Short mmCIF file of C-alpha atoms and ligand atoms in Angstrom, two decimals:
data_model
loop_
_atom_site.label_atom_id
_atom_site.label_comp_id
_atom_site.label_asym_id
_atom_site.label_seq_id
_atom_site.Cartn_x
_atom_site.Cartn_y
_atom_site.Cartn_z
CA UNK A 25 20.20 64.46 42.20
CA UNK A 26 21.26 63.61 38.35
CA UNK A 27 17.61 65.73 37.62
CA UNK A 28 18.63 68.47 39.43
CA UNK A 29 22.04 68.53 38.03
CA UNK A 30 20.20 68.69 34.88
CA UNK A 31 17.87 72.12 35.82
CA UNK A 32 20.45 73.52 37.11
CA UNK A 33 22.68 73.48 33.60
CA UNK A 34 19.57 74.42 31.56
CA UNK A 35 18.91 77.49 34.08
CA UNK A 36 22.30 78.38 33.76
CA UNK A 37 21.92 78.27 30.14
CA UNK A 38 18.74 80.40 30.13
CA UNK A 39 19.84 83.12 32.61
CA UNK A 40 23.68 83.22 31.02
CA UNK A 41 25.31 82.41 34.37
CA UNK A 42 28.68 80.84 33.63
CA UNK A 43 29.15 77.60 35.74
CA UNK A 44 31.99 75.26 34.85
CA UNK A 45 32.40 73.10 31.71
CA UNK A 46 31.61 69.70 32.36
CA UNK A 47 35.36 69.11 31.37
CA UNK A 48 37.02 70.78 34.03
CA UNK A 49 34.46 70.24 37.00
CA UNK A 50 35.43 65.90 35.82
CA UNK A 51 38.99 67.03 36.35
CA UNK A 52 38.32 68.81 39.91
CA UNK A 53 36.12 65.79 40.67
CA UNK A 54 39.21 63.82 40.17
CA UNK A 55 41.29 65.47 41.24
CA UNK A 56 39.20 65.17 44.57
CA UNK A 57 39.25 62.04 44.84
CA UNK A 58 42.78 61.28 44.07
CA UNK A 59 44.49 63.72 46.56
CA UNK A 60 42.13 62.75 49.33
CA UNK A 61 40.69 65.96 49.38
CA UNK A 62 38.03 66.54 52.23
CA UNK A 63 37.86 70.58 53.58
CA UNK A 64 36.74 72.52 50.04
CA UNK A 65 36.92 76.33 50.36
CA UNK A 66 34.92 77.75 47.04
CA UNK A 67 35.04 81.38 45.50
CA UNK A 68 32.46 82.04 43.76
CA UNK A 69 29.12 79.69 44.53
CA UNK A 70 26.86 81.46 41.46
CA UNK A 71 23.77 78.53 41.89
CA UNK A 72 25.50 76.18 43.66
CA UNK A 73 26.34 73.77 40.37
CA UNK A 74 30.31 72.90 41.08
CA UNK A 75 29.90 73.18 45.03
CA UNK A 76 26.95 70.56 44.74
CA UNK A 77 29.53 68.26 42.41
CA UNK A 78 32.44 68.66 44.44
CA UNK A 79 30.49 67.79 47.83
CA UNK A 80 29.18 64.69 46.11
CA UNK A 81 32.33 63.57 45.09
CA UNK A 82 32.84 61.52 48.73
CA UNK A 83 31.56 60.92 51.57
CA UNK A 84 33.50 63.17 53.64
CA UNK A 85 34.05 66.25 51.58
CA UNK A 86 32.82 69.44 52.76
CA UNK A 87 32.34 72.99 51.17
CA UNK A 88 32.28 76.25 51.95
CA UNK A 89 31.68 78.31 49.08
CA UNK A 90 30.92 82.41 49.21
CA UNK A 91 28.75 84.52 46.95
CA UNK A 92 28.20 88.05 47.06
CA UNK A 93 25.13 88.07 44.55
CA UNK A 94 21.52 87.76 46.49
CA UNK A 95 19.67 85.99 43.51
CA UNK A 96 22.26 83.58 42.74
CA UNK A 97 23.16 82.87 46.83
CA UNK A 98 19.16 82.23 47.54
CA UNK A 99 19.48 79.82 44.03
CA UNK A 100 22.11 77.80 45.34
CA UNK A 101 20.58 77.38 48.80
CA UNK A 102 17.46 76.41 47.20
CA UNK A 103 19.47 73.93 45.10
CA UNK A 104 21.71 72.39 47.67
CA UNK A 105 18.66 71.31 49.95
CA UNK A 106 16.61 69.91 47.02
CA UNK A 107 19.92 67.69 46.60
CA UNK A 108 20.02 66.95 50.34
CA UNK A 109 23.61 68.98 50.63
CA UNK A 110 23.09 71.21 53.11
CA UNK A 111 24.97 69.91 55.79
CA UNK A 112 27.66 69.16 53.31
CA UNK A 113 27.61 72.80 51.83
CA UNK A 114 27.80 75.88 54.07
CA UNK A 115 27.15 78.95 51.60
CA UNK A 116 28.55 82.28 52.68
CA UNK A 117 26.08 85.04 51.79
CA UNK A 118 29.63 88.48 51.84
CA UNK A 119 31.94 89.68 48.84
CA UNK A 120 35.49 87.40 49.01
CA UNK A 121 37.29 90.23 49.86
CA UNK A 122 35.07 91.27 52.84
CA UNK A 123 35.19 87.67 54.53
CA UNK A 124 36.60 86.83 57.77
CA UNK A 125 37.40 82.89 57.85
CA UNK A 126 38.05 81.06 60.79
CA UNK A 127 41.85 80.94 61.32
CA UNK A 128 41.61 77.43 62.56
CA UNK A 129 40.76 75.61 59.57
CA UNK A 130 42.76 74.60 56.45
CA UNK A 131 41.47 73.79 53.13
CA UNK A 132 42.91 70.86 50.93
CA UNK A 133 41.28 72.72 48.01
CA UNK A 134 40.50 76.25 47.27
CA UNK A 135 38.80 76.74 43.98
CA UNK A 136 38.82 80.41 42.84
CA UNK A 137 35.73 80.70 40.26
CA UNK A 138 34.68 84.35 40.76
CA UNK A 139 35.57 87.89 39.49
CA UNK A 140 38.16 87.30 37.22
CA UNK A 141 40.30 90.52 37.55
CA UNK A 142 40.36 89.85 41.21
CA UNK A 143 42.31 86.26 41.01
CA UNK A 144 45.63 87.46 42.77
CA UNK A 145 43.67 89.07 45.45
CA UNK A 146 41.69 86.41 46.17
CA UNK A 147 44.71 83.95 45.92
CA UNK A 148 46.85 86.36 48.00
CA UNK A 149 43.90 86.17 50.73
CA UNK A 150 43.53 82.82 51.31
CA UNK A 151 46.51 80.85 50.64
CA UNK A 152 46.86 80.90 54.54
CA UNK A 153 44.23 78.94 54.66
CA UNK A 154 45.83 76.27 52.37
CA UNK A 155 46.67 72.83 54.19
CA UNK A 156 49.86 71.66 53.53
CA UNK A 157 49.50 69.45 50.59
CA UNK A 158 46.09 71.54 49.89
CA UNK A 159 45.94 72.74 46.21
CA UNK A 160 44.46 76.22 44.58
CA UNK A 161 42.72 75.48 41.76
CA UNK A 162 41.51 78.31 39.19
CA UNK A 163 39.02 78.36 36.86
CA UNK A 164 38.46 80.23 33.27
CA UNK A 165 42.32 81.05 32.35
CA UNK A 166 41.86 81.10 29.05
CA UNK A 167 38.51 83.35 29.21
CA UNK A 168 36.18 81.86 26.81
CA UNK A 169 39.35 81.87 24.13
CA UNK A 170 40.11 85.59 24.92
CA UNK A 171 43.60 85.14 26.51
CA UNK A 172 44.96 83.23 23.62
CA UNK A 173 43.57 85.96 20.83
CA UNK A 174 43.30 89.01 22.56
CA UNK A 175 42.53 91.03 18.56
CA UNK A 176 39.37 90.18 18.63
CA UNK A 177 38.08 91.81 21.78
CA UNK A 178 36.41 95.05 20.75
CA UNK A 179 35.34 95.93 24.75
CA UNK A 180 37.73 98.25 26.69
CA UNK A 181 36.50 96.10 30.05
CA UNK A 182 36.45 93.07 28.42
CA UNK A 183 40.19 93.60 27.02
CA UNK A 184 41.50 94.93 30.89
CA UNK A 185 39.75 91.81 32.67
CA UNK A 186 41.62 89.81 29.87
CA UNK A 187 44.94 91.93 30.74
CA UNK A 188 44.62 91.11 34.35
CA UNK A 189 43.95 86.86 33.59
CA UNK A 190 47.24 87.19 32.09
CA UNK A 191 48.65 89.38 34.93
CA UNK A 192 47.36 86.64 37.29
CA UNK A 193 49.09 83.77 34.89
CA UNK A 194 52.26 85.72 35.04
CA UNK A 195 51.90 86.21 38.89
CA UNK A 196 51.53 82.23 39.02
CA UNK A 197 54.66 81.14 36.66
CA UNK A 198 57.02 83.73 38.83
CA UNK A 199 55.68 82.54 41.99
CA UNK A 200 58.33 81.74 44.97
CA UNK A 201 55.99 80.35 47.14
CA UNK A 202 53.68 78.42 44.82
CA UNK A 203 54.56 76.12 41.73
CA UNK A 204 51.38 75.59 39.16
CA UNK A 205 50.60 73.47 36.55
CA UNK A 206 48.36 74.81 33.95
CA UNK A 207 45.58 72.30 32.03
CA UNK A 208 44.16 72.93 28.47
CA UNK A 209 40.64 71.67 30.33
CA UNK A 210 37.53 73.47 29.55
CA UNK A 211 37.77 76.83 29.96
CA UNK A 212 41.59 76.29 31.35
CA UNK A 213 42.66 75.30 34.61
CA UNK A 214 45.75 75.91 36.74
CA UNK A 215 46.68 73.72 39.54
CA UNK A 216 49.08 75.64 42.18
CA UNK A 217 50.48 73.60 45.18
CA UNK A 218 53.15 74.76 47.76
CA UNK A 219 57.31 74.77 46.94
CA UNK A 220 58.42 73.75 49.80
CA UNK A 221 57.79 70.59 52.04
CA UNK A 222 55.66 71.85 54.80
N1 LIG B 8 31.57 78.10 40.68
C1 LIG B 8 30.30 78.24 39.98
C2 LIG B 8 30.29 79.43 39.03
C3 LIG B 8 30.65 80.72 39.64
S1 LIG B 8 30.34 82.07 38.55
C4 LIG B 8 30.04 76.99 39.19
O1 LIG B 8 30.92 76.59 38.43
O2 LIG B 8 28.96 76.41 39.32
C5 LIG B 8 31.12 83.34 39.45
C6 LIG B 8 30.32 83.82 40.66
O3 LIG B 8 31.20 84.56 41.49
C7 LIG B 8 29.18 84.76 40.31
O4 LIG B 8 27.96 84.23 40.77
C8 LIG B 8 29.52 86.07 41.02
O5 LIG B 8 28.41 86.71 41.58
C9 LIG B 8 30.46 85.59 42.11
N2 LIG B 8 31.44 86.57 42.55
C10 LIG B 8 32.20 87.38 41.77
N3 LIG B 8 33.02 88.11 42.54
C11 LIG B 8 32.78 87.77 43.82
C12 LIG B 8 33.32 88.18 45.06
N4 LIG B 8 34.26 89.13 45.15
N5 LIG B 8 32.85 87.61 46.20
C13 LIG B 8 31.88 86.66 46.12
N6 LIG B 8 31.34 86.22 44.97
C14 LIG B 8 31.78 86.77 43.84
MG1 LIG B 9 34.27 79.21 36.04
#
């Protein structure tokens, strides 16, 4: 599997799709394992990289990740059999928003890795589908350096997406249901658990 794990960051490299620093997807990893985490719900598969990491964190940790690009869904399929994942890792082949998810199961973890203007929707979606001591973890708050110096964006979409990752920070810190910690890991990380005692 380490060989794999190894074509898979030099493809990403190649074809510029953005998986997770090898920072933060350590800190998930550990976080995994220290919180007893076992049901993983992933937004945002691209080839299957962090999904493949998280799965193989225990021996009873199980992912469902969605993707909504073709290309990078048939990649990770490919990827999670040649690591003998797949009955570890269901992928879900439908846009986030678009998803119907069994009512009946919780999630200890929810990592939200996907369109980054959408964050709020996406946590506003499926934070019913938090367990009770389940976390939401989200990836890329500080946008590659972007959030922190916004003057030297020169894009108009590039400066909006980077106006909604702070919208989305903002929507976190005045949260009444949710209280998150945010990590200086990687790309930057929040962690985002329930107030109240369930
Ligand atoms: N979690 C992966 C990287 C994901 S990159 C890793 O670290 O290995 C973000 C992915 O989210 C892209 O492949 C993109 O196609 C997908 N995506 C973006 N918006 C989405 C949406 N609304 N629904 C499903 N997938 C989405
Ligand atoms: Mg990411």
């Amino acid at each position: 599997m380490r060989e794999k794990i190894l074509e898979m960051e030099e493809y990403a490299q190649e074809r510029n799709v953005p998986i997770i620093e090898k920072k933060s997807i350590a800190f998930i990893m550990k976080y995994i394992k220290e919180h007893n985490v076992k049901n993983i719900l992933e937004i945002g598969t691209a080839i299957g990289y962090s999904a493949i990491l998280m799965a193989s964190c225990k021996e009873d940790v199980y992912v469902t990740t969605i993707e909504r690009d073709e290309e990078r869904y048939m990649e990770a399929l490919k990827n999670i059999k040649a690591c003998g994942m797949d009955k570890k890792i269901n992928v879900v082949f439908q846009d986030a928003l678009d998803v119907n998810i069994s009512a009946d199961i919780k999630y200890d973890l929810i990592f939200i890795d996907a369109a980054k203007a959408q964050n709020t929707k996406f946590f506003e979606k499926y934070k019913y589908f938090l367990s009770d001591n389940g976390a939401i973890i989200t990836d890329n708050l500080k946008f590659h350096g972007y959030v922190d110096n916004p003057e030297e964006i020169e894009s108009k979409n590039l400066r909006s997406l980077v106006d909604k990752i702070k919208e989305y920070i903002e929507f976190l810190k005045n949260n009444q249901e949710f209280k998150t910690t945010f990590y200086d890991v990687g790309d930057g990380l929040s962690v985002s658990t329930w107030k109240d005692e369930k």
